[in-house]
Amino acid sequence: MKTIIIGGVAGGASAAARLRRLDESSEIIILERGEYISFANCGLPYYIGGTIKNQGNLTLQTPESFRARFKIDVRVNNEAVKINPEAKIITVKNLRTDETYQEGYDNLILSPGAEPIKPDIKGIDSPMVFTLRNIPDTLKIKEYIEKKKPKSAVVIGGGYIGVEMAENLSDAGLDVSVVELADHLIAPLDYDMAADVHRYITEKGIKIYLNNGVKMIDGNKIILQDGEICTDMIVLSVGVHPETALAKDCGIALNQRGSIIVNRRMQTSIPDIYAVGDAIEIQDFITKEPAFIPLAGPANKQGRIAADNIVGIPSEYTGTQGSAILKLFDMAVAATGLNEKKAKAAGIDYDKAYIYSGSHASYYPGAGNMSVKALWDKKTLKIIGAQIVGFDGVDKRMDVLAAAIRFGAKITDLTELELCYAPPFGSAKDPVNMLGFVAENIITGKVKQFFWQDVKKLPHDGSATLLDVRTCTEVSRGTIDGFMNIPLDSLRERISEIPKDKPVYVYCHTGLRSYAACRILSGNGYDCYHLAGGWRLYESAVNKITVPEYICTECK
């Protein structure tokens, strides 16, 4: 049996290695258009920023090591230019010699990946504009920084890669700005969770321009929809689209986006041709709808599944839930499953909860708080999404929540999880448990919520009592107009000041004391609602980040 794999990164390399482990006798060929295979594409920004210092560390395997370890014929600088599925023949061009030749196959795996989108705007082909997909792209950016000595950079696009590039360009000593068309960075987050990211990234000296797009590039000047920026270099990070021209030309079915349509066994519409990785349409694990979620972890799993099916082992891919994490200086930003926008688009009747909990026991030095948000389906109570923004401990909490979603856990099941505890690592009531406790209180009616978006709609005509239960010191640092202050510890003694015939809307700093206040008030016959996420979330979401005006005198 002879299998040819087109594309030697992530899914392709994973498929090749798995295939060899399952079948020692088959002939396996990898065709890779570029010079490198099995490289750490997720690590590319960190080489630019200097965290990864040795270029060789980006290459996980070489053609020689792959051949020695797996007895696989790896042909770099060899581009598949045509597939004849009837004859099962591929036409290949050797990019070093410009010669073409043909290879027959029994099975074919396509892993061409996705390429960066280049918007159709004037000036986009300027030599100071870069994209980041592979090691040569990385070396071009690195060389430009070292030789041209740019003082400033603009990243167009505020997704995961864009934000990682902003951090690493800052680490390389540049003055960095990020331009994002949406109202917040990192699309998998909801706006309220991204608000903490906006504040932190600006504290680190990176300017962000939200709700703004690029109209044109004119020399060193970027003309925005609103304003302009002068810069010495530009990195495009506005998303990717599947690179599937080869598949289209040979008649493989694609969707409207251009992604290859595969079944759960990674088979395309043409027998004996499989496809994996960023070029394919996947099924969203939560909604069961077709989606495009290009991630390295799923690509590797898909390569393994394709190999299994080629050798006759029944294996299926059950969908992508979009679990991902981002390092932003010392901050960690993680998400899995659906955010509110996607849940609404899917027509799911959901509820949500927020907590603000410590990474480990507060009395042990070094504890830091993390902001956690979870969504669940009101009908089934199954968790459908989670987001965490914080510092230490974000990754392990998100991994627990991602696993809970994968195995169909209800939000209330989080109360029963027995997680590892010692003061340096966590709390006896872990943040994951606390999330379950808060959700259970909401579901069982022990507390009713209102949200930061609802504050401006609250009645200020005396038909409701608006109550702030923070301390006087906290109130002095900022407050919501129209709320009377009775600190929680004085509430029972002063409860007579609150009319019983009106609903009461309560807030504190994080939502913990306002919940306690609502339990006191409810126990005394009041109709009480508390502000989910508290003043901390409200203030972060409502107070906009302002970008200082930049007057340029050196643009060419």
XYZ file of C-alpha atoms in Angstrom:
556
model
C 0.000 0.000 0.000
C 1.251 3.472 -0.907
C 0.060 6.636 0.802
C 1.002 10.142 -0.252
C 0.523 13.042 2.156
C 0.425 16.584 0.789
C 1.584 18.975 3.515
C 4.090 18.141 6.216
C 2.982 20.247 9.177
C 0.680 19.327 12.086
C -2.004 17.078 10.560
C 0.168 15.768 7.739
C 3.149 14.902 9.905
C 0.886 13.372 12.550
C -0.842 11.211 9.938
C 2.469 10.011 8.553
C 3.893 9.010 11.934
C 0.678 7.237 12.977
C 0.457 5.416 9.655
C 3.968 4.078 10.023
C 3.344 2.891 13.583
C 0.281 1.000 12.344
C 1.820 -0.425 9.166
C 5.536 -1.109 8.946
C 5.437 -2.286 5.338
C 3.516 0.472 3.523
C 5.204 3.115 1.369
C 4.664 6.642 2.722
C 5.637 9.853 0.947
C 5.262 13.395 2.297
C 5.231 16.191 -0.285
C 5.941 19.587 1.264
C 6.094 22.722 -0.861
C 8.201 24.566 1.704
C 11.627 23.874 3.097
C 10.508 22.701 6.532
C 8.276 19.969 7.901
C 6.772 19.422 11.336
C 7.750 22.878 12.561
C 6.340 24.599 15.632
C 4.119 27.160 13.911
C 2.547 28.128 17.233
C 6.005 29.092 18.474
C 6.911 31.409 15.594
C 5.980 34.707 17.338
C 8.194 33.807 20.305
C 11.262 33.487 18.089
C 10.604 36.997 16.794
C 10.259 38.309 20.358
C 13.405 36.534 21.552
C 11.844 34.112 24.039
C 12.866 31.242 21.740
C 16.454 32.095 20.866
C 17.526 29.152 18.731
C 15.889 28.889 15.297
C 16.538 25.154 15.342
C 14.135 24.742 18.236
C 11.266 25.635 15.890
C 11.855 22.501 13.825
C 10.422 19.444 15.560
C 11.533 17.059 12.816
C 13.714 17.310 9.738
C 13.345 15.251 6.563
C 16.393 13.278 7.673
C 15.123 12.590 11.209
C 11.685 11.650 9.896
C 13.251 9.251 7.416
C 15.503 7.715 10.060
C 12.791 7.330 12.697
C 9.785 6.423 10.565
C 11.155 5.194 7.212
C 9.154 7.892 5.444
C 10.184 9.534 2.175
C 9.983 13.259 2.939
C 10.340 15.543 -0.074
C 10.600 19.216 0.808
C 10.482 21.866 -1.922
C 8.223 19.485 -3.837
C 4.830 20.931 -4.715
C 1.840 18.840 -5.739
C 0.391 20.762 -8.680
C -2.303 18.374 -9.948
C -4.288 15.392 -8.733
C -5.828 12.891 -11.122
C -8.220 10.968 -8.851
C -9.380 8.566 -11.593
C -5.860 7.389 -12.329
C -4.706 7.983 -8.733
C -1.717 9.984 -9.947
C -0.242 13.219 -8.596
C 1.835 15.593 -10.698
C 4.659 17.052 -8.618
C 6.995 19.967 -9.292
C 10.459 19.971 -7.791
C 10.859 23.634 -6.870
C 14.648 23.359 -6.742
C 15.054 22.001 -10.290
C 11.734 23.120 -11.884
C 11.297 19.531 -13.091
C 7.928 17.796 -12.891
C 7.231 14.130 -12.288
C 4.315 11.879 -11.381
C 3.596 9.661 -8.394
C 0.841 7.104 -8.105
C -0.937 6.386 -4.830
C -3.391 4.033 -3.190
C -4.448 6.564 -0.551
C -3.974 10.328 -0.432
C -4.118 12.646 2.576
C -4.463 16.387 1.981
C -3.050 18.665 4.681
C -2.389 21.944 2.860
C -3.384 24.176 5.789
C -4.656 27.724 5.565
C -2.984 30.875 4.356
C -3.165 34.401 5.809
C -5.813 36.678 4.356
C -4.449 39.771 2.599
C -7.149 42.428 2.360
C -7.617 44.118 -0.984
C -6.439 47.576 0.050
C -3.987 49.997 -1.519
C -0.418 49.539 -0.278
C -0.891 46.005 1.040
C 2.079 44.753 -1.028
C 4.516 47.213 0.537
C 7.850 45.617 1.610
C 7.132 46.770 5.163
C 3.976 44.592 5.314
C 4.384 41.041 6.611
C 2.286 37.953 7.278
C 3.222 35.043 9.531
C 2.552 31.467 8.465
C 5.830 29.566 8.379
C 9.523 29.703 9.221
C 10.542 31.735 6.125
C 7.931 34.354 7.085
C 9.389 34.397 10.585
C 12.935 34.842 9.318
C 11.859 37.737 7.071
C 10.315 39.574 10.037
C 13.321 38.829 12.241
C 15.749 40.015 9.567
C 13.747 43.184 8.950
C 13.837 44.063 12.639
C 17.561 43.364 12.932
C 18.586 45.197 9.752
C 16.061 48.022 9.399
C 15.857 48.765 13.153
C 12.165 49.795 13.071
C 10.986 51.779 16.071
C 7.281 51.054 15.676
C 4.962 48.362 14.390
C 1.250 48.023 13.748
C -0.512 44.673 13.953
C -3.682 44.607 11.883
C -6.047 42.133 13.521
C -6.501 41.411 17.207
C -7.015 37.641 17.256
C -4.797 35.125 19.032
C -1.876 35.444 16.603
C -2.244 39.216 16.350
C -2.098 39.677 20.111
C 0.824 37.244 20.420
C 2.654 39.195 17.712
C 1.944 42.470 19.506
C 3.504 41.107 22.693
C 6.556 39.745 20.921
C 7.157 42.848 18.838
C 6.980 44.806 22.082
C 9.487 42.395 23.617
C 11.708 43.056 20.591
C 11.729 46.742 21.569
C 9.151 48.227 19.201
C 6.362 50.667 19.958
C 3.318 48.572 19.032
C -0.283 49.321 18.071
C -3.095 46.878 17.285
C -5.954 47.751 14.926
C -9.095 45.613 15.257
C -12.313 45.955 13.267
C -14.475 44.459 16.049
C -15.248 46.088 19.389
C -12.852 43.829 21.282
C -9.705 41.764 20.940
C -9.697 37.948 20.784
C -12.949 36.973 19.063
C -13.681 33.819 21.114
C -14.105 36.044 24.175
C -17.211 38.054 24.904
C -16.724 41.812 25.143
C -17.038 41.879 28.934
C -14.262 39.296 29.365
C -12.047 41.038 26.794
C -12.323 44.319 28.729
C -9.707 43.120 31.240
C -7.415 42.235 28.338
C -7.828 45.741 26.868
C -6.860 47.367 30.139
C -3.869 45.101 30.698
C -2.434 45.341 27.183
C -2.577 49.138 27.273
C -0.875 49.126 30.683
C 1.919 47.222 28.951
C 2.327 50.089 26.489
C 0.508 48.642 23.485
C -2.060 50.952 21.902
C -5.307 49.427 20.681
C -7.673 50.840 18.078
C -11.026 49.051 18.307
C -14.037 49.381 16.010
C -11.588 50.549 13.388
C -10.339 49.245 10.074
C -7.602 50.002 7.551
C -8.579 51.916 4.415
C -5.132 52.123 2.823
C -1.398 52.069 3.433
C 0.477 55.103 2.159
C 4.203 54.801 2.735
C 4.739 54.813 6.499
C 1.185 55.931 7.127
C -1.834 53.706 7.757
C -5.097 55.448 6.930
C -7.808 54.091 9.213
C -11.561 54.404 8.990
C -11.127 56.800 11.883
C -7.708 58.446 12.113
C -4.263 57.404 10.997
C -1.104 55.827 12.414
C 2.501 56.186 11.367
C 4.643 53.087 11.593
C 7.858 51.450 10.431
C 6.401 47.979 9.822
C 3.041 46.208 9.599
C 2.044 42.638 10.441
C -1.213 41.376 8.954
C -3.204 39.069 11.189
C -6.781 39.372 9.953
C -7.474 35.662 9.740
C -6.823 32.781 7.364
C -8.649 30.988 4.599
C -8.206 27.331 3.583
C -5.691 26.681 0.827
C -7.718 24.291 -1.269
C -7.222 25.180 -4.929
C -5.617 21.792 -5.585
C -8.583 19.979 -4.046
C -11.065 22.094 -5.978
C -9.324 21.473 -9.293
C -9.595 17.705 -8.931
C -13.303 17.822 -8.093
C -13.312 17.383 -4.331
C -16.411 18.924 -2.749
C -15.826 22.218 -0.945
C -18.176 24.415 1.073
C -18.895 28.074 0.309
C -15.887 29.189 2.339
C -13.634 26.932 0.278
C -13.023 24.377 3.029
C -12.825 20.694 2.103
C -15.934 18.790 3.181
C -15.066 15.574 5.018
C -17.014 12.969 6.933
C -16.240 11.919 10.502
C -13.592 9.499 9.190
C -11.808 12.412 7.439
C -12.781 11.128 3.981
C -13.475 13.618 1.202
C -16.090 13.227 -1.523
C -13.578 11.213 -3.579
C -12.793 7.659 -2.458
C -9.332 7.078 -0.972
C -8.665 10.826 -0.565
C -8.654 12.118 3.014
C -8.192 15.656 4.313
C -7.137 17.036 7.699
C -6.161 20.267 9.425
C -6.930 23.893 8.725
C -8.152 23.230 5.180
C -11.240 21.273 6.205
C -14.761 21.992 7.379
C -15.309 20.571 10.850
C -18.393 20.056 12.983
C -18.764 22.343 15.974
C -18.839 20.036 18.977
C -21.550 22.042 20.751
C -23.921 23.095 17.960
C -23.217 20.147 15.623
C -23.159 22.671 12.770
C -20.404 22.972 10.126
C -17.638 25.362 11.183
C -14.104 26.548 10.503
C -11.908 26.403 13.620
C -8.220 26.136 12.639
C -6.263 24.809 15.636
C -3.161 22.644 15.976
C -4.596 20.146 18.471
C -7.566 19.154 16.303
C -5.315 18.957 13.219
C -3.065 16.421 14.927
C -6.053 14.334 16.041
C -7.506 14.406 12.530
C -4.220 13.172 11.049
C -4.249 10.262 13.459
C -7.870 9.426 12.580
C -7.187 9.500 8.830
C -4.285 7.092 9.310
C -6.429 4.751 11.411
C -9.085 4.528 8.719
C -6.560 3.946 5.952
C -5.320 0.794 7.705
C -8.845 -0.347 8.537
C -9.231 0.822 12.142
C -12.661 2.468 12.518
C -12.012 5.923 13.956
C -14.119 9.089 13.938
C -13.613 12.774 14.679
C -16.388 14.017 16.942
C -15.991 17.752 16.453
C -14.005 20.796 17.533
C -14.965 22.847 20.578
C -12.320 25.521 20.108
C -10.268 25.121 23.288
C -7.429 27.648 23.150
C -5.183 29.684 25.422
C -3.104 32.799 24.871
C -0.111 34.167 26.765
C -0.071 37.970 26.913
C 3.011 39.018 28.891
C 2.117 37.592 32.329
C -1.604 37.292 31.575
C -3.331 34.122 30.377
C -6.509 34.233 28.276
C -8.392 30.997 27.600
C -11.682 29.933 26.046
C -13.555 26.799 25.079
C -16.914 26.129 23.474
C -19.369 28.884 22.607
C -19.385 32.532 23.561
C -22.630 34.494 23.858
C -22.612 35.630 20.242
C -22.341 32.058 18.965
C -24.856 30.725 21.486
C -27.398 33.311 20.327
C -26.686 32.550 16.672
C -27.279 28.856 17.393
C -30.618 29.653 19.005
C -29.628 28.214 22.377
C -31.563 29.418 25.416
C -28.639 29.841 27.788
C -27.768 31.327 31.133
C -24.398 32.466 32.467
C -22.411 32.988 35.629
C -19.310 34.956 36.575
C -16.847 34.442 39.403
C -13.663 36.216 40.437
C -11.551 33.694 42.356
C -7.976 33.252 43.517
C -5.515 30.991 41.748
C -4.704 29.397 45.093
C -5.352 29.895 48.788
C -5.307 33.614 49.567
C -3.123 33.191 52.653
C -0.349 31.527 50.641
C 1.909 34.131 48.959
C 1.448 34.918 45.293
C -2.270 34.294 44.844
C -3.909 36.222 42.024
C -7.525 36.444 40.978
C -8.927 35.167 37.716
C -12.140 36.237 36.028
C -14.224 33.224 34.980
C -17.378 33.087 32.874
C -19.429 30.049 31.931
C -22.495 29.512 29.764
C -24.929 26.618 30.032
C -28.012 25.421 28.196
C -31.046 26.193 30.360
C -32.893 23.120 29.107
C -30.201 20.484 29.637
C -27.936 22.395 32.077
C -24.975 21.212 29.982
C -21.993 23.551 29.902
C -21.667 25.056 26.418
C -18.783 27.476 26.874
C -16.278 29.032 29.262
C -13.805 31.920 29.284
C -11.064 32.765 31.782
C -8.825 35.826 32.011
C -6.165 35.923 34.701
C -2.646 34.916 35.495
C -1.494 31.818 37.397
C -3.740 28.756 37.203
C -5.856 29.771 34.212
C -4.693 26.857 32.069
C -5.558 24.064 34.480
C -9.025 25.470 35.254
C -9.814 25.816 31.561
C -8.575 22.291 30.889
C -10.987 20.990 33.534
C -13.873 22.935 31.984
C -12.942 21.835 28.446
C -12.908 18.209 29.571
C -16.241 18.687 31.358
C -17.795 20.007 28.133
C -16.332 17.156 26.081
C -17.913 14.573 28.380
C -21.299 16.305 28.521
C -21.171 17.604 32.099
C -23.889 19.793 33.517
C -22.857 23.085 35.093
C -24.068 21.720 38.449
C -21.709 18.732 38.099
C -18.827 21.116 38.777
C -19.871 21.202 42.444
C -18.970 17.523 42.759
C -15.527 17.562 41.162
C -12.767 16.513 43.535
C -9.751 18.505 42.418
C -6.230 18.554 43.786
C -5.712 20.963 46.661
C -2.777 22.311 48.600
C -2.332 26.011 49.450
C 0.367 26.647 46.797
C -1.820 25.174 44.034
C -5.482 25.852 44.748
C -8.215 26.262 47.315
C -10.392 23.795 49.157
C -13.207 25.287 47.092
C -11.502 25.454 43.718
C -12.638 28.151 41.257
C -14.168 25.363 39.160
C -16.218 24.233 42.169
C -17.160 27.836 42.923
C -18.434 28.256 39.381
C -20.690 25.274 39.945
C -21.900 26.618 43.300
C -22.784 29.997 41.780
C -24.608 28.390 38.853
C -26.493 26.041 41.157
C -27.695 29.009 43.226
C -28.991 30.653 40.054
C -30.652 27.505 38.727
C -32.354 26.683 42.035
C -33.623 30.247 42.470
C -31.549 31.112 45.514
C -30.480 34.281 43.756
C -31.608 36.294 40.750
C -29.155 38.179 38.551
C -28.924 41.315 36.507
C -25.978 42.123 34.288
C -23.668 45.050 33.592
C -25.573 45.879 30.383
C -28.798 46.150 32.422
C -27.538 48.815 34.829
C -28.407 51.752 32.581
C -31.977 50.400 32.248
C -32.644 50.156 36.009
C -35.454 52.396 37.321
C -34.239 55.596 38.957
C -37.732 56.902 39.657
C -38.052 55.435 43.119
C -39.898 52.316 41.995
C -36.909 50.148 42.998
C -34.169 50.279 45.613
C -30.642 50.425 44.200
C -28.190 49.189 46.821
C -24.390 49.173 47.048
C -23.153 46.876 49.842
C -19.438 47.644 49.536
C -17.412 49.344 52.249
C -17.119 53.121 52.433
C -13.496 52.866 51.305
C -14.522 50.962 48.182
C -17.281 53.459 47.432
C -14.775 56.312 47.588
C -12.897 54.725 44.669
C -15.908 54.754 42.372
C -19.591 53.986 42.333
C -22.644 53.616 40.112
C -24.866 56.689 40.130
C -28.143 56.350 41.977
C -27.195 53.529 44.348
C -27.472 54.022 48.108
C -24.694 52.548 50.238
C -25.256 50.182 53.150
C -22.185 48.005 53.791
C -23.028 44.305 53.990
C -21.996 43.985 57.634
C -24.501 46.722 58.555
C -27.363 45.417 56.418
C -29.288 43.543 59.077
C -29.203 46.513 61.463
C -30.279 48.965 58.746
C -32.693 46.762 56.823
C -35.618 48.964 57.888
C -34.235 51.704 55.603
C -35.115 49.545 52.582
C -38.796 49.521 51.498
C -40.223 46.013 51.314
C -42.717 46.738 48.552
C -40.063 47.439 45.895
C -37.524 45.200 44.137
C -33.950 45.613 45.334
C -30.962 45.646 42.950
C -27.679 45.029 44.780
C -24.029 45.112 43.850
C -20.652 44.652 45.528
C -17.123 44.361 44.173
C -17.253 40.842 42.666
C -20.751 39.469 43.297
C -19.988 37.455 46.441
C -21.232 39.967 49.012
C -24.176 41.003 46.857
C -25.239 37.347 46.820
C -24.985 37.267 50.611
C -26.995 40.502 50.773
C -29.705 39.029 48.565
C -29.946 35.976 50.805
C -30.436 38.257 53.815
C -33.023 40.354 52.000
C -34.835 37.360 50.511
C -34.982 35.793 53.961
C -36.755 38.927 55.149
C -39.313 38.956 52.347
C -37.629 41.196 49.767
C -37.514 40.650 45.981
C -33.771 40.885 45.339
C -31.441 40.827 42.327
C -27.653 41.003 42.391
C -25.196 42.311 39.803
C -23.387 39.325 38.250
C -19.651 39.921 38.321
C -20.077 42.990 40.518
C -18.561 46.459 40.276
C -15.250 45.041 39.050
C -16.767 43.597 35.876
C -19.124 46.534 35.365
C -16.391 49.136 35.668
C -14.068 47.174 33.358
C -16.737 46.751 30.679
C -18.232 50.248 30.815
C -15.109 52.409 31.042
C -13.659 52.552 27.557
C -9.943 52.403 26.837
C -8.812 55.660 25.249
C -5.895 55.806 22.835
C -3.749 58.927 23.178
C -3.687 61.054 20.053
C -0.528 60.440 18.077
C 0.735 63.354 16.011
C 3.187 62.180 13.388
C 5.829 64.502 11.988
C 8.107 61.949 10.314
C 5.835 60.103 7.866
C 7.284 59.822 4.410
